[in-house]
mmCIF file of C-alpha atoms in Angstrom:
data_model
loop_
_atom_site.group_PDB
_atom_site.id
_atom_site.type_symbol
_atom_site.label_atom_id
_atom_site.label_comp_id
_atom_site.label_asym_id
_atom_site.label_seq_id
_atom_site.Cartn_x
_atom_site.Cartn_y
_atom_site.Cartn_z
ATOM 1 C CA UNK A 1 -50.922 -10.362 20.852
ATOM 2 C CA UNK A 2 -53.195 -7.378 20.941
ATOM 3 C CA UNK A 3 -52.616 -4.327 18.788
ATOM 4 C CA UNK A 4 -53.857 -1.868 21.344
ATOM 5 C CA UNK A 5 -54.645 1.535 19.929
ATOM 6 C CA UNK A 6 -55.520 1.367 16.206
ATOM 7 C CA UNK A 7 -58.710 -0.557 16.991
ATOM 8 C CA UNK A 8 -60.008 1.803 19.665
ATOM 9 C CA UNK A 9 -62.704 4.346 18.837
ATOM 10 C CA UNK A 10 -60.541 7.257 19.954
ATOM 11 C CA UNK A 11 -57.571 6.163 17.800
ATOM 12 C CA UNK A 12 -57.830 9.071 15.279
ATOM 13 C CA UNK A 13 -57.612 11.622 18.109
ATOM 14 C CA UNK A 14 -54.704 9.794 19.782
ATOM 15 C CA UNK A 15 -52.861 9.401 16.485
ATOM 16 C CA UNK A 16 -53.235 13.103 15.734
ATOM 17 C CA UNK A 17 -51.976 14.051 19.200
ATOM 18 C CA UNK A 18 -48.989 11.681 18.961
ATOM 19 C CA UNK A 19 -48.060 12.966 15.492
ATOM 20 C CA UNK A 20 -48.287 16.549 16.765
ATOM 21 C CA UNK A 21 -46.011 15.777 19.699
ATOM 22 C CA UNK A 22 -43.498 14.002 17.431
ATOM 23 C CA UNK A 23 -43.505 17.054 15.124
ATOM 24 C CA UNK A 24 -43.129 19.495 18.027
ATOM 25 C CA UNK A 25 -40.228 17.467 19.451
ATOM 26 C CA UNK A 26 -38.623 17.353 15.985
ATOM 27 C CA UNK A 27 -38.120 13.602 16.187
ATOM 28 C CA UNK A 28 -35.667 12.182 13.688
ATOM 29 C CA UNK A 29 -36.929 9.833 10.988
ATOM 30 C CA UNK A 30 -35.589 6.727 12.817
ATOM 31 C CA UNK A 31 -37.327 7.869 16.024
ATOM 32 C CA UNK A 32 -40.618 8.415 14.149
ATOM 33 C CA UNK A 33 -40.292 4.984 12.527
ATOM 34 C CA UNK A 34 -39.692 3.385 15.946
ATOM 35 C CA UNK A 35 -42.751 5.174 17.351
ATOM 36 C CA UNK A 36 -44.943 4.062 14.431
ATOM 37 C CA UNK A 37 -43.658 0.477 14.687
ATOM 38 C CA UNK A 38 -44.539 0.449 18.373
ATOM 39 C CA UNK A 39 -48.045 1.766 17.718
ATOM 40 C CA UNK A 40 -48.835 -0.300 14.623
ATOM 41 C CA UNK A 41 -47.248 -3.637 15.531
ATOM 42 C CA UNK A 42 -48.337 -3.896 19.155
ATOM 43 C CA UNK A 43 -46.182 -5.609 21.779
ATOM 44 C CA UNK A 44 -42.800 -6.816 20.515
ATOM 45 C CA UNK A 45 -43.086 -10.071 22.442
ATOM 46 C CA UNK A 46 -45.626 -12.168 24.258
ATOM 47 C CA UNK A 47 -46.003 -11.307 27.911
ATOM 48 C CA UNK A 48 -44.740 -14.102 30.144
ATOM 49 C CA UNK A 49 -45.407 -15.081 33.712
ATOM 50 C CA UNK A 50 -42.154 -16.175 35.276
ATOM 51 C CA UNK A 51 -40.517 -15.870 38.657
ATOM 52 C CA UNK A 52 -43.793 -14.980 40.325
ATOM 53 C CA UNK A 53 -45.036 -12.526 37.679
ATOM 54 C CA UNK A 54 -48.731 -12.560 36.910
ATOM 55 C CA UNK A 55 -49.963 -12.118 33.333
ATOM 56 C CA UNK A 56 -53.200 -10.181 33.114
ATOM 57 C CA UNK A 57 -55.292 -7.787 31.042
ATOM 58 C CA UNK A 58 -55.448 -4.121 31.990
ATOM 59 C CA UNK A 59 -58.099 -1.859 30.517
ATOM 60 C CA UNK A 60 -56.839 1.628 29.711
ATOM 61 C CA UNK A 61 -59.682 4.118 29.852
ATOM 62 C CA UNK A 62 -57.309 6.795 28.572
ATOM 63 C CA UNK A 63 -56.606 4.887 25.358
ATOM 64 C CA UNK A 64 -59.860 2.945 25.201
ATOM 65 C CA UNK A 65 -58.131 -0.408 24.877
ATOM 66 C CA UNK A 66 -56.863 -3.482 26.675
ATOM 67 C CA UNK A 67 -53.166 -4.058 27.390
ATOM 68 C CA UNK A 68 -51.502 -7.301 28.399
ATOM 69 C CA UNK A 69 -49.145 -6.777 31.335
ATOM 70 C CA UNK A 70 -46.895 -9.220 33.132
ATOM 71 C CA UNK A 71 -46.328 -7.882 36.605
ATOM 72 C CA UNK A 72 -48.787 -6.786 39.250
ATOM 73 C CA UNK A 73 -46.069 -4.886 41.123
ATOM 74 C CA UNK A 74 -44.090 -3.302 38.288
ATOM 75 C CA UNK A 75 -45.971 -2.837 35.032
ATOM 76 C CA UNK A 76 -49.413 -2.833 36.639
ATOM 77 C CA UNK A 77 -48.533 -0.087 39.112
ATOM 78 C CA UNK A 78 -46.807 1.863 36.326
ATOM 79 C CA UNK A 79 -49.917 1.575 34.109
ATOM 80 C CA UNK A 80 -52.172 2.788 36.947
ATOM 81 C CA UNK A 81 -49.914 5.808 37.505
ATOM 82 C CA UNK A 82 -49.824 6.557 33.757
ATOM 83 C CA UNK A 83 -53.633 6.386 33.607
ATOM 84 C CA UNK A 84 -53.836 9.030 36.338
ATOM 85 C CA UNK A 85 -51.125 11.341 34.936
ATOM 86 C CA UNK A 86 -52.829 14.156 32.982
ATOM 87 C CA UNK A 87 -49.659 14.813 30.920
ATOM 88 C CA UNK A 88 -49.698 11.244 29.512
ATOM 89 C CA UNK A 89 -51.392 10.985 26.124
ATOM 90 C CA UNK A 90 -50.733 7.270 25.491
ATOM 91 C CA UNK A 91 -48.508 4.391 26.565
ATOM 92 C CA UNK A 92 -47.605 1.103 24.969
ATOM 93 C CA UNK A 93 -46.455 -2.088 26.698
ATOM 94 C CA UNK A 94 -43.461 -4.090 25.433
ATOM 95 C CA UNK A 95 -42.267 -1.708 22.687
ATOM 96 C CA UNK A 96 -39.635 -2.979 20.216
ATOM 97 C CA UNK A 97 -36.132 -3.671 21.498
ATOM 98 C CA UNK A 98 -33.487 -0.973 21.319
ATOM 99 C CA UNK A 99 -29.713 -1.288 21.244
ATOM 100 C CA UNK A 100 -28.007 0.547 24.084
ATOM 101 C CA UNK A 101 -24.370 1.549 23.710
ATOM 102 C CA UNK A 102 -22.358 1.504 26.930
ATOM 103 C CA UNK A 103 -19.627 4.131 26.665
ATOM 104 C CA UNK A 104 -16.611 4.934 28.791
ATOM 105 C CA UNK A 105 -15.607 8.390 30.036
ATOM 106 C CA UNK A 106 -13.944 9.249 26.720
ATOM 107 C CA UNK A 107 -17.080 8.430 24.742
ATOM 108 C CA UNK A 108 -15.763 5.214 23.213
ATOM 109 C CA UNK A 109 -18.281 2.366 23.005
ATOM 110 C CA UNK A 110 -17.345 -0.379 25.461
ATOM 111 C CA UNK A 111 -20.332 -2.664 24.954
ATOM 112 C CA UNK A 112 -23.758 -2.880 23.320
ATOM 113 C CA UNK A 113 -26.824 -4.385 24.934
ATOM 114 C CA UNK A 114 -30.162 -5.365 23.366
ATOM 115 C CA UNK A 115 -32.888 -4.067 25.697
ATOM 116 C CA UNK A 116 -36.677 -4.509 25.558
ATOM 117 C CA UNK A 117 -38.351 -1.679 27.502
ATOM 118 C CA UNK A 118 -41.498 -2.237 29.553
ATOM 119 C CA UNK A 119 -43.287 0.865 28.259
ATOM 120 C CA UNK A 120 -43.139 3.602 25.647
ATOM 121 C CA UNK A 121 -44.829 6.677 27.093
ATOM 122 C CA UNK A 122 -46.098 9.640 25.080
ATOM 123 C CA UNK A 123 -46.504 12.769 27.188
ATOM 124 C CA UNK A 124 -47.568 16.239 26.115
ATOM 125 C CA UNK A 125 -43.932 17.367 25.969
ATOM 126 C CA UNK A 126 -41.817 14.195 25.697
ATOM 127 C CA UNK A 127 -41.666 10.609 24.528
ATOM 128 C CA UNK A 128 -39.938 8.205 26.894
ATOM 129 C CA UNK A 129 -39.063 4.509 26.915
ATOM 130 C CA UNK A 130 -38.848 2.975 30.368
#
């Protein structure tokens, strides 16, 4: 697995920007820890080619690094769009899994699901997992 950003020449600038955005958004400590884990540990799992997916390397000029992606239609297209979006500071493939709570109308938890997102995206004014 590749640890994408810390080895790129523009890592100090990216790290400073990401930390500034996290501060501005007033991220909680668990959210900051998740963000740092995503950045420092690289992808949470190996990319896999199954059911017609293609595994390939994608060079991000924005981040100055290479990402491993597993879909030419989904993740690849998403990465191309993120590269072109001026509000995107950085993005990371296969961030760590999160636990989603499925709640009913009253707010009671009905179910929990372990979900591995395709991307964690850091924009100028938000941080999103998709």
